[in-house]
Amino acid sequence: MIRISHLEKAFGDKKVFADFSLDISEGETLCLMAASGRGKTTLFRILLGLEQKDGGTITGLEGKRLSAVFQEDRLLPEFTVKENLYAVCVSQKQKQSVREILKAFGLEEWMGKKVSVLSGGMMRRVAIARALLPEFDMLILDEPFQGLDENTRKTVADYVKEAAKGKTVLAAIHDEADACLLEGKILEI
Amino acid sequence: MSPAAALYRLFFLAREGSFWQSVAFSAVRILGGFFLALLAGILTGALAARYRNFRHLMAPLVMAMKSTPVASFVILALFWFSASGLSVFISFLIAFPLVYGNTWQSIVLTDQKLLEMGQVFHLSFWKKIRYLYFPQLYPNLQIASALGMGMCWKAGTAAEVIGVADGSIGERLYEAKAYLQMPDLFAWTITIIVVSIVLERLFLALLGWIERKNRGGVA
């Protein structure tokens, strides 16, 4: 169980979290829905260790391997699709699964192309593929399906569900349809 | 004196073994200084990007290197080095501030979001260099190298003239001046320009090749 208790975070005068608490069960898929600026990304950044919290406690993350899809793709623009994925691989086994995941995402023929020539939707798929390659215990998805068409959303969501089976998934989503795709529990914050 | 006379003299000189010995003598030392500056500039530039205090410590030193006249450095250096090692030292002093400045600025300006990505995915030290820092550093290093190498040849040969370094291009220029041999002066000047351009192009090609290899061979 990952327990977030009485979380506090402010940027200057703007309070993002004041006494925010949340429990996330192991293996659960939790979809957070909130209007823009309510702190979903900030919460993810705190969980990923990219932002310091002002107060409160977070337990259950110790020793957990986290992987993430950021709100922006954050791909390496000078490198190919393959190199973007190889960058996060730490074993030969992971490198061998690069072709498989790209095939599943309909990107196999783009493997040797620079990511900067891809469309927005393709780049999003590469970012999602990158998050699924390393071993992880918890997957954080910040608006993962933005820029993807209906069919691709389903294909990608099915792959994510399979890859994250038994793992904890925390996703920020805009609409209930995305939560349904991930078969996750919806929580409005 | 006509350009034809200078070219004729150059053609004549190029047939002598001593011509190529002088070119090799100067090229080895000037390139030696340049490569030392490249290595030291990248290492200290990386430290300066990481440690602000180190950057502050380096600032007056780099400022002094940039603003002190080459002639002053040459005369000072003659107290410490033999004339033959002079162009190594002078080339180093000329190229170092360029490489150092471009390195630390490139590292500091590396996309913060990509650095965070590297942190989340636990990229190793070498992967961070390869995927995050080198692509940022490469274009600036290219500019610094092109500029630096040309300046190294200018200052390096000037130092050899002042120090009258035995067997160097600078010594041949000094002799041309002393004996008022204008065709020799122009022939050696053309030689410096050509050798400088050729070596610069070769180095930039090498740098480009490294960059393509780093990207996995994709143009």
Tab-separated table of C-alpha atoms in Angstrom:
chain	number	residue	atom	x	y	z
A	1	MET	CA	0.000	0.000	0.000
A	2	ILE	CA	1.264	3.421	-0.947
A	3	ARG	CA	-0.049	5.914	1.572
A	4	ILE	CA	0.022	9.647	0.985
A	5	SER	CA	-0.921	11.455	4.176
A	6	HIS	CA	-1.602	15.134	4.749
A	7	LEU	CA	0.433	16.159	1.728
A	8	GLU	CA	1.189	19.840	1.441
A	9	LYS	CA	2.740	21.639	-1.467
A	10	ALA	CA	2.744	25.255	-2.547
A	11	PHE	CA	4.477	27.225	-5.275
A	12	GLY	CA	4.917	30.672	-3.805
A	13	ASP	CA	1.498	31.839	-2.681
A	14	LYS	CA	-0.315	29.196	-4.711
A	15	LYS	CA	-1.235	26.177	-2.593
A	16	VAL	CA	-1.479	23.066	-4.752
A	17	PHE	CA	-2.030	20.576	-1.946
A	18	ALA	CA	-3.265	21.304	1.540
A	19	ASP	CA	-3.792	18.225	3.700
A	20	PHE	CA	-4.212	15.879	0.750
A	21	SER	CA	-4.353	12.162	1.543
A	22	LEU	CA	-4.609	9.138	-0.728
A	23	ASP	CA	-4.159	5.391	-0.357
A	24	ILE	CA	-3.171	3.328	-3.379
A	25	SER	CA	-3.375	-0.438	-3.054
A	26	GLU	CA	-0.708	-2.712	-4.517
A	27	GLY	CA	-1.640	-3.824	-8.023
A	28	GLU	CA	-4.407	-1.259	-8.296
A	29	THR	CA	-5.033	0.948	-11.331
A	30	LEU	CA	-6.155	4.330	-10.120
A	31	CYS	CA	-7.227	7.031	-12.558
A	32	LEU	CA	-7.145	10.572	-11.210
A	33	MET	CA	-9.561	13.018	-12.790
A	34	ALA	CA	-9.332	16.710	-12.087
A	35	ALA	CA	-9.481	20.027	-13.790
A	36	SER	CA	-6.211	21.473	-15.038
A	37	GLY	CA	-4.034	23.003	-12.350
A	38	ARG	CA	-5.358	20.820	-9.536
A	39	GLY	CA	-1.959	19.257	-8.924
A	40	LYS	CA	-2.027	15.878	-10.675
A	41	THR	CA	1.320	16.492	-12.337
A	42	THR	CA	2.745	17.924	-9.117
A	43	LEU	CA	1.657	14.795	-7.247
A	44	PHE	CA	3.363	12.627	-9.865
A	45	ARG	CA	6.511	14.728	-9.696
A	46	ILE	CA	6.606	14.310	-5.923
A	47	LEU	CA	6.146	10.543	-6.233
A	48	LEU	CA	8.913	10.388	-8.870
A	49	GLY	CA	11.273	12.343	-6.620
A	50	LEU	CA	11.416	15.334	-8.974
A	51	GLU	CA	9.730	17.722	-6.552
A	52	GLN	CA	10.034	18.162	-2.786
A	53	LYS	CA	6.867	18.180	-0.739
A	54	ASP	CA	6.347	20.924	1.841
A	55	GLY	CA	4.666	18.672	4.378
A	56	GLY	CA	2.974	15.332	4.983
A	57	THR	CA	4.285	11.809	4.517
A	58	ILE	CA	4.454	9.271	1.727
A	59	THR	CA	5.035	5.660	2.708
A	60	GLY	CA	5.192	2.426	0.739
A	61	LEU	CA	7.415	3.718	-2.044
A	62	GLU	CA	10.671	2.566	-0.477
A	63	GLY	CA	12.568	0.271	-2.832
A	64	LYS	CA	9.832	0.490	-5.448
A	65	ARG	CA	10.890	0.827	-9.090
A	66	LEU	CA	8.910	3.558	-10.788
A	67	SER	CA	8.411	4.172	-14.469
A	68	ALA	CA	6.542	7.023	-16.067
A	69	VAL	CA	4.955	8.617	-19.077
A	70	PHE	CA	5.355	12.356	-18.637
A	71	GLN	CA	2.747	14.878	-19.694
A	72	GLU	CA	5.165	15.887	-22.468
A	73	ASP	CA	6.863	13.099	-24.393
A	74	ARG	CA	10.384	14.034	-23.294
A	75	LEU	CA	12.003	12.036	-26.079
A	76	LEU	CA	15.591	12.502	-27.209
A	77	PRO	CA	15.056	14.580	-30.369
A	78	GLU	CA	18.398	13.827	-32.002
A	79	PHE	CA	18.034	10.062	-31.677
A	80	THR	CA	16.100	7.367	-33.465
A	81	VAL	CA	13.026	5.648	-32.091
A	82	LYS	CA	15.176	2.588	-31.374
A	83	GLU	CA	17.858	4.593	-29.557
A	84	ASN	CA	15.199	6.349	-27.472
A	85	LEU	CA	14.056	2.982	-26.258
A	86	TYR	CA	17.546	1.470	-25.930
A	87	ALA	CA	18.475	4.413	-23.701
A	88	VAL	CA	16.313	3.076	-20.864
A	89	CYS	CA	17.172	-0.613	-21.354
A	90	VAL	CA	19.552	-2.132	-18.856
A	91	SER	CA	19.543	-5.703	-20.130
A	92	GLN	CA	19.780	-7.544	-23.424
A	93	LYS	CA	16.350	-9.009	-22.729
A	94	GLN	CA	14.839	-5.532	-22.580
A	95	LYS	CA	16.596	-4.552	-25.812
A	96	GLN	CA	15.186	-7.644	-27.494
A	97	SER	CA	11.660	-6.629	-26.552
A	98	VAL	CA	12.024	-3.227	-28.257
A	99	ARG	CA	11.031	-4.578	-31.678
A	100	GLU	CA	8.064	-6.455	-30.198
A	101	ILE	CA	6.640	-3.406	-28.442
A	102	LEU	CA	7.174	-1.186	-31.480
A	103	LYS	CA	5.402	-3.762	-33.633
A	104	ALA	CA	2.487	-3.820	-31.214
A	105	PHE	CA	2.320	-0.023	-31.335
A	106	GLY	CA	2.507	0.062	-35.149
A	107	LEU	CA	5.915	1.720	-35.127
A	108	GLU	CA	8.195	-1.087	-36.271
A	109	GLU	CA	8.961	0.500	-39.628
A	110	TRP	CA	9.828	3.784	-37.887
A	111	MET	CA	12.391	2.144	-35.642
A	112	GLY	CA	15.395	3.640	-37.448
A	113	LYS	CA	13.904	7.097	-37.930
A	114	LYS	CA	14.698	10.133	-35.805
A	115	VAL	CA	11.853	10.841	-33.387
A	116	SER	CA	11.765	14.451	-34.537
A	117	VAL	CA	10.219	13.336	-37.858
A	118	LEU	CA	7.349	11.474	-36.156
A	119	SER	CA	3.826	12.816	-35.736
A	120	GLY	CA	2.600	13.821	-32.279
A	121	GLY	CA	0.643	10.589	-31.862
A	122	MET	CA	3.643	8.481	-32.857
A	123	MET	CA	5.879	10.285	-30.402
A	124	ARG	CA	3.320	9.639	-27.676
A	125	ARG	CA	3.400	5.934	-28.464
A	126	VAL	CA	7.208	5.935	-28.272
A	127	ALA	CA	7.003	7.650	-24.869
A	128	ILE	CA	4.555	5.009	-23.644
A	129	ALA	CA	6.700	2.183	-25.061
A	130	ARG	CA	9.729	3.631	-23.261
A	131	ALA	CA	7.896	3.582	-19.936
A	132	LEU	CA	6.946	-0.077	-20.365
A	133	LEU	CA	10.442	-1.371	-21.162
A	134	PRO	CA	12.233	-1.158	-17.797
A	135	GLU	CA	11.233	-3.372	-14.886
A	136	PHE	CA	8.820	-1.444	-12.680
A	137	ASP	CA	6.577	-1.894	-9.653
A	138	MET	CA	4.593	1.254	-10.198
A	139	LEU	CA	3.674	2.986	-13.437
A	140	ILE	CA	2.780	6.660	-13.507
A	141	LEU	CA	0.901	7.878	-16.566
A	142	ASP	CA	0.324	11.596	-16.989
A	143	GLU	CA	-2.405	12.008	-19.612
A	144	PRO	CA	-1.012	9.044	-21.529
A	145	PHE	CA	-3.450	8.948	-24.424
A	146	GLN	CA	-3.385	12.601	-25.461
A	147	GLY	CA	-2.925	12.913	-29.200
A	148	LEU	CA	-3.910	9.310	-29.935
A	149	ASP	CA	-6.910	8.389	-32.079
A	150	GLU	CA	-9.619	6.009	-30.815
A	151	ASN	CA	-8.170	2.834	-32.330
A	152	THR	CA	-4.640	3.535	-31.221
A	153	ARG	CA	-5.849	4.403	-27.713
A	154	LYS	CA	-7.399	0.966	-27.399
A	155	THR	CA	-4.370	-0.875	-28.779
A	156	VAL	CA	-1.983	1.029	-26.531
A	157	ALA	CA	-4.225	0.736	-23.468
A	158	ASP	CA	-4.515	-3.035	-23.962
A	159	TYR	CA	-0.730	-3.327	-24.148
A	160	VAL	CA	-0.288	-1.143	-21.062
A	161	LYS	CA	-2.787	-3.287	-19.108
A	162	GLU	CA	-0.944	-6.455	-20.104
A	163	ALA	CA	2.516	-5.055	-19.333
A	164	ALA	CA	1.380	-3.612	-16.004
A	165	LYS	CA	-0.621	-6.648	-14.896
A	166	GLY	CA	-0.279	-7.005	-11.133
A	167	LYS	CA	1.589	-3.684	-10.897
A	168	THR	CA	0.356	-0.434	-9.436
A	169	VAL	CA	-0.746	2.095	-12.030
A	170	LEU	CA	-1.512	5.716	-11.285
A	171	ALA	CA	-2.856	7.687	-14.219
A	172	ALA	CA	-4.011	11.239	-14.778
A	173	ILE	CA	-6.836	11.269	-17.284
A	174	HIS	CA	-9.224	13.782	-18.773
A	175	ASP	CA	-12.304	11.670	-19.378
A	176	GLU	CA	-13.947	8.520	-18.126
A	177	ALA	CA	-13.439	6.757	-21.448
A	178	ASP	CA	-9.696	6.637	-20.811
A	179	ALA	CA	-10.301	5.196	-17.342
A	180	CYS	CA	-12.503	2.530	-18.926
A	181	LEU	CA	-9.729	1.684	-21.395
A	182	LEU	CA	-7.341	1.125	-18.498
A	183	GLU	CA	-10.068	-0.602	-16.460
A	184	GLY	CA	-9.067	1.593	-13.565
A	185	LYS	CA	-10.810	3.001	-10.552
A	186	ILE	CA	-11.722	6.665	-11.039
A	187	LEU	CA	-10.940	9.161	-8.337
A	188	GLU	CA	-11.840	12.807	-8.702
A	189	ILE	CA	-9.524	15.164	-6.853
B	1	MET	CA	55.572	41.112	-56.038
B	2	SER	CA	52.925	39.169	-57.951
B	3	PRO	CA	50.789	36.275	-56.642
B	4	ALA	CA	52.380	34.142	-59.336
B	5	ALA	CA	55.814	34.752	-57.823
B	6	ALA	CA	54.552	33.691	-54.398
B	7	LEU	CA	52.963	30.533	-55.816
B	8	TYR	CA	56.107	29.754	-57.786
B	9	ARG	CA	58.162	30.146	-54.619
B	10	LEU	CA	55.717	27.930	-52.728
B	11	PHE	CA	55.971	25.266	-55.418
B	12	PHE	CA	59.745	25.491	-55.197
B	13	LEU	CA	59.770	25.289	-51.370
B	14	ALA	CA	57.331	22.351	-51.322
B	15	ARG	CA	59.851	20.239	-53.188
B	16	GLU	CA	62.281	20.526	-50.272
B	17	GLY	CA	62.146	18.073	-47.372
B	18	SER	CA	62.796	20.887	-44.913
B	19	PHE	CA	59.525	22.556	-45.983
B	20	TRP	CA	57.485	19.576	-44.848
B	21	GLN	CA	59.607	19.215	-41.708
B	22	SER	CA	58.738	22.800	-40.771
B	23	VAL	CA	55.039	22.203	-41.519
B	24	ALA	CA	55.070	19.008	-39.444
B	25	PHE	CA	56.987	20.696	-36.615
B	26	SER	CA	54.453	23.511	-36.291
B	27	ALA	CA	51.383	21.363	-36.972
B	28	VAL	CA	52.266	18.842	-34.253
B	29	ARG	CA	52.797	21.553	-31.656
B	30	ILE	CA	49.839	23.755	-32.590
B	31	LEU	CA	47.481	20.770	-32.812
B	32	GLY	CA	48.977	19.402	-29.587
B	33	GLY	CA	48.099	22.628	-27.795
B	34	PHE	CA	44.648	22.651	-29.362
B	35	PHE	CA	43.863	19.069	-28.329
B	36	LEU	CA	45.159	19.677	-24.807
B	37	ALA	CA	42.856	22.710	-24.640
B	38	LEU	CA	39.970	20.607	-25.940
B	39	LEU	CA	40.495	17.982	-23.261
B	40	ALA	CA	41.096	20.435	-20.421
B	41	GLY	CA	38.293	22.742	-21.612
B	42	ILE	CA	35.721	19.958	-21.660
B	43	LEU	CA	36.759	18.593	-18.258
B	44	THR	CA	36.922	21.955	-16.499
B	45	GLY	CA	33.793	23.134	-18.351
B	46	ALA	CA	31.898	20.134	-16.994
B	47	LEU	CA	33.164	20.912	-13.483
B	48	ALA	CA	32.178	24.567	-13.884
B	49	ALA	CA	28.664	23.563	-14.933
B	50	ARG	CA	28.355	21.298	-11.905
B	51	TYR	CA	30.001	23.539	-9.287
B	52	ARG	CA	29.188	27.230	-9.331
B	53	ASN	CA	32.138	28.014	-7.012
B	54	PHE	CA	34.543	26.392	-9.439
B	55	ARG	CA	33.084	28.565	-12.199
B	56	HIS	CA	33.686	31.683	-10.074
B	57	LEU	CA	37.232	30.490	-9.404
B	58	MET	CA	37.888	30.000	-13.101
B	59	ALA	CA	36.345	33.310	-14.225
B	60	PRO	CA	39.384	35.608	-13.610
B	61	LEU	CA	41.766	33.035	-15.051
B	62	VAL	CA	39.733	32.657	-18.234
B	63	MET	CA	39.300	36.425	-18.475
B	64	ALA	CA	43.069	36.869	-18.224
B	65	MET	CA	43.623	34.250	-20.925
B	66	LYS	CA	41.158	35.995	-23.219
B	67	SER	CA	42.414	39.544	-22.775
B	68	THR	CA	46.201	39.221	-22.365
B	69	PRO	CA	48.044	39.956	-25.621
B	70	VAL	CA	49.673	36.921	-27.232
B	71	ALA	CA	53.013	38.768	-27.337
B	72	SER	CA	52.976	39.152	-23.521
B	73	PHE	CA	52.286	35.448	-23.072
B	74	VAL	CA	55.051	34.559	-25.521
B	75	ILE	CA	57.661	36.641	-23.716
B	76	LEU	CA	56.513	35.278	-20.351
B	77	ALA	CA	56.510	31.720	-21.657
B	78	LEU	CA	60.050	32.074	-22.961
B	79	PHE	CA	61.171	32.266	-19.317
B	80	TRP	CA	59.580	28.869	-18.626
B	81	PHE	CA	59.734	26.896	-21.860
B	82	SER	CA	62.134	26.312	-24.685
B	83	ALA	CA	61.136	28.113	-27.896
B	84	SER	CA	60.178	24.771	-29.484
B	85	GLY	CA	57.410	24.157	-26.916
B	86	LEU	CA	56.111	27.685	-27.126
B	87	SER	CA	53.404	27.126	-29.740
B	88	VAL	CA	51.893	24.276	-27.672
B	89	PHE	CA	51.464	26.605	-24.746
B	90	ILE	CA	50.157	29.525	-26.819
B	91	SER	CA	47.687	27.336	-28.753
B	92	PHE	CA	46.428	25.979	-25.459
B	93	LEU	CA	45.891	29.482	-24.078
B	94	ILE	CA	44.011	30.563	-27.185
B	95	ALA	CA	41.696	27.555	-27.528
B	96	PHE	CA	41.037	26.798	-23.854
B	97	PRO	CA	38.683	29.738	-23.054
B	98	LEU	CA	36.602	28.976	-26.150
B	99	VAL	CA	36.172	25.287	-25.352
B	100	TYR	CA	35.713	25.882	-21.630
B	101	GLY	CA	33.033	28.567	-22.098
B	102	ASN	CA	31.090	26.621	-24.698
B	103	THR	CA	31.212	23.439	-22.613
B	104	TRP	CA	29.867	24.839	-19.377
B	105	GLN	CA	27.198	26.866	-21.144
B	106	SER	CA	26.063	23.835	-23.154
B	107	ILE	CA	25.801	21.695	-20.042
B	108	VAL	CA	23.982	24.362	-18.052
B	109	LEU	CA	21.514	24.835	-20.926
B	110	THR	CA	20.749	21.116	-21.277
B	111	ASP	CA	16.978	20.593	-21.330
B	112	GLN	CA	15.869	20.232	-17.702
B	113	LYS	CA	12.943	18.040	-18.729
B	114	LEU	CA	15.266	15.570	-20.426
B	115	LEU	CA	17.504	15.572	-17.358
B	116	GLU	CA	14.455	14.688	-15.250
B	117	MET	CA	13.623	11.915	-17.700
B	118	GLY	CA	17.165	10.605	-17.237
B	119	GLN	CA	16.700	10.728	-13.469
B	120	VAL	CA	13.380	8.838	-13.538
B	121	PHE	CA	14.764	6.131	-15.832
B	122	HIS	CA	18.035	5.945	-13.876
B	123	LEU	CA	20.246	6.544	-16.897
B	124	SER	CA	23.864	5.695	-16.127
B	125	PHE	CA	26.608	8.347	-16.149
B	126	TRP	CA	27.759	7.369	-19.654
B	127	LYS	CA	24.219	7.227	-21.008
B	128	LYS	CA	23.596	10.732	-19.667
B	129	ILE	CA	26.702	11.943	-21.468
B	130	ARG	CA	25.751	10.149	-24.674
B	131	TYR	CA	22.039	10.897	-24.814
B	132	LEU	CA	21.627	14.145	-22.892
B	133	TYR	CA	24.827	16.180	-22.813
B	134	PHE	CA	26.720	15.347	-26.014
B	135	PRO	CA	23.891	16.356	-28.410
B	136	GLN	CA	23.744	19.693	-26.579
B	137	LEU	CA	27.525	20.127	-26.546
B	138	TYR	CA	28.227	19.051	-30.130
B	139	PRO	CA	27.088	22.157	-32.104
B	140	ASN	CA	28.874	24.503	-29.707
B	141	LEU	CA	32.003	22.370	-29.745
B	142	GLN	CA	31.904	22.447	-33.523
B	143	ILE	CA	31.851	26.267	-33.524
B	144	ALA	CA	34.508	26.524	-30.803
B	145	SER	CA	36.761	24.076	-32.651
B	146	ALA	CA	36.461	25.795	-36.015
B	147	LEU	CA	37.142	29.178	-34.460
B	148	GLY	CA	39.767	27.877	-32.049
B	149	MET	CA	41.838	25.987	-34.568
B	150	GLY	CA	42.175	28.976	-36.902
B	151	MET	CA	43.129	31.198	-33.974
B	152	CYS	CA	45.651	28.620	-32.735
B	153	TRP	CA	47.426	28.735	-36.095
B	154	LYS	CA	47.507	32.514	-36.081
B	155	ALA	CA	48.785	32.816	-32.521
B	156	GLY	CA	50.961	29.689	-32.657
B	157	THR	CA	52.944	30.849	-35.672
B	158	ALA	CA	53.162	34.381	-34.242
B	159	ALA	CA	54.676	32.845	-31.103
B	160	GLU	CA	57.150	30.880	-33.198
B	161	VAL	CA	58.183	34.097	-34.966
B	162	ILE	CA	58.712	35.940	-31.686
B	163	GLY	CA	60.501	32.982	-30.070
B	164	VAL	CA	62.313	32.057	-33.313
B	165	ALA	CA	61.568	28.380	-32.677
B	166	ASP	CA	64.131	26.227	-34.506
B	167	GLY	CA	62.667	24.279	-37.425
B	168	SER	CA	59.218	25.869	-37.230
B	169	ILE	CA	57.151	27.740	-39.801
B	170	GLY	CA	57.570	30.778	-37.558
B	171	GLU	CA	61.338	30.604	-37.936
B	172	ARG	CA	60.951	30.484	-41.727
B	173	LEU	CA	58.696	33.546	-41.560
B	174	TYR	CA	61.273	35.300	-39.364
B	175	GLU	CA	64.012	34.516	-41.880
B	176	ALA	CA	61.849	35.810	-44.720
B	177	LYS	CA	61.400	39.049	-42.810
B	178	ALA	CA	65.078	39.315	-41.820
B	179	TYR	CA	66.312	38.771	-45.377
B	180	LEU	CA	63.423	40.743	-46.945
B	181	GLN	CA	62.341	37.737	-48.988
B	182	MET	CA	58.784	38.722	-49.912
B	183	PRO	CA	58.036	35.631	-52.042
B	184	ASP	CA	59.027	33.412	-49.084
B	185	LEU	CA	56.857	35.445	-46.726
B	186	PHE	CA	53.815	35.029	-48.980
B	187	ALA	CA	54.581	31.381	-49.724
B	188	TRP	CA	54.711	30.545	-46.012
B	189	THR	CA	51.593	32.593	-45.323
B	190	ILE	CA	49.712	30.647	-48.004
B	191	THR	CA	51.058	27.438	-46.460
B	192	ILE	CA	49.735	28.402	-43.009
B	193	ILE	CA	46.304	29.248	-44.422
B	194	VAL	CA	46.047	26.010	-46.420
B	195	VAL	CA	47.312	23.735	-43.625
B	196	SER	CA	45.025	25.463	-41.112
B	197	ILE	CA	41.959	25.035	-43.353
B	198	VAL	CA	42.766	21.405	-44.203
B	199	LEU	CA	43.323	20.419	-40.563
B	200	GLU	CA	40.209	22.291	-39.458
B	201	ARG	CA	38.110	20.489	-42.084
B	202	LEU	CA	39.606	17.136	-41.073
B	203	PHE	CA	38.897	17.760	-37.420
B	204	LEU	CA	35.318	18.878	-38.083
B	205	ALA	CA	34.787	15.779	-40.228
B	206	LEU	CA	36.069	13.650	-37.344
B	207	LEU	CA	33.772	15.456	-34.927
B	208	GLY	CA	30.839	14.931	-37.295
B	209	TRP	CA	31.673	11.248	-37.582
B	210	ILE	CA	31.716	10.924	-33.765
B	211	GLU	CA	28.362	12.685	-33.588
B	212	ARG	CA	26.805	10.375	-36.204
B	213	LYS	CA	28.173	7.316	-34.385
B	214	ASN	CA	26.731	8.659	-31.156
B	215	ARG	CA	23.299	8.980	-32.749
B	216	GLY	CA	23.499	5.430	-34.019
B	217	GLY	CA	24.606	6.307	-37.550
B	218	VAL	CA	21.454	8.139	-38.607
B	219	ALA	CA	21.857	11.300	-40.662
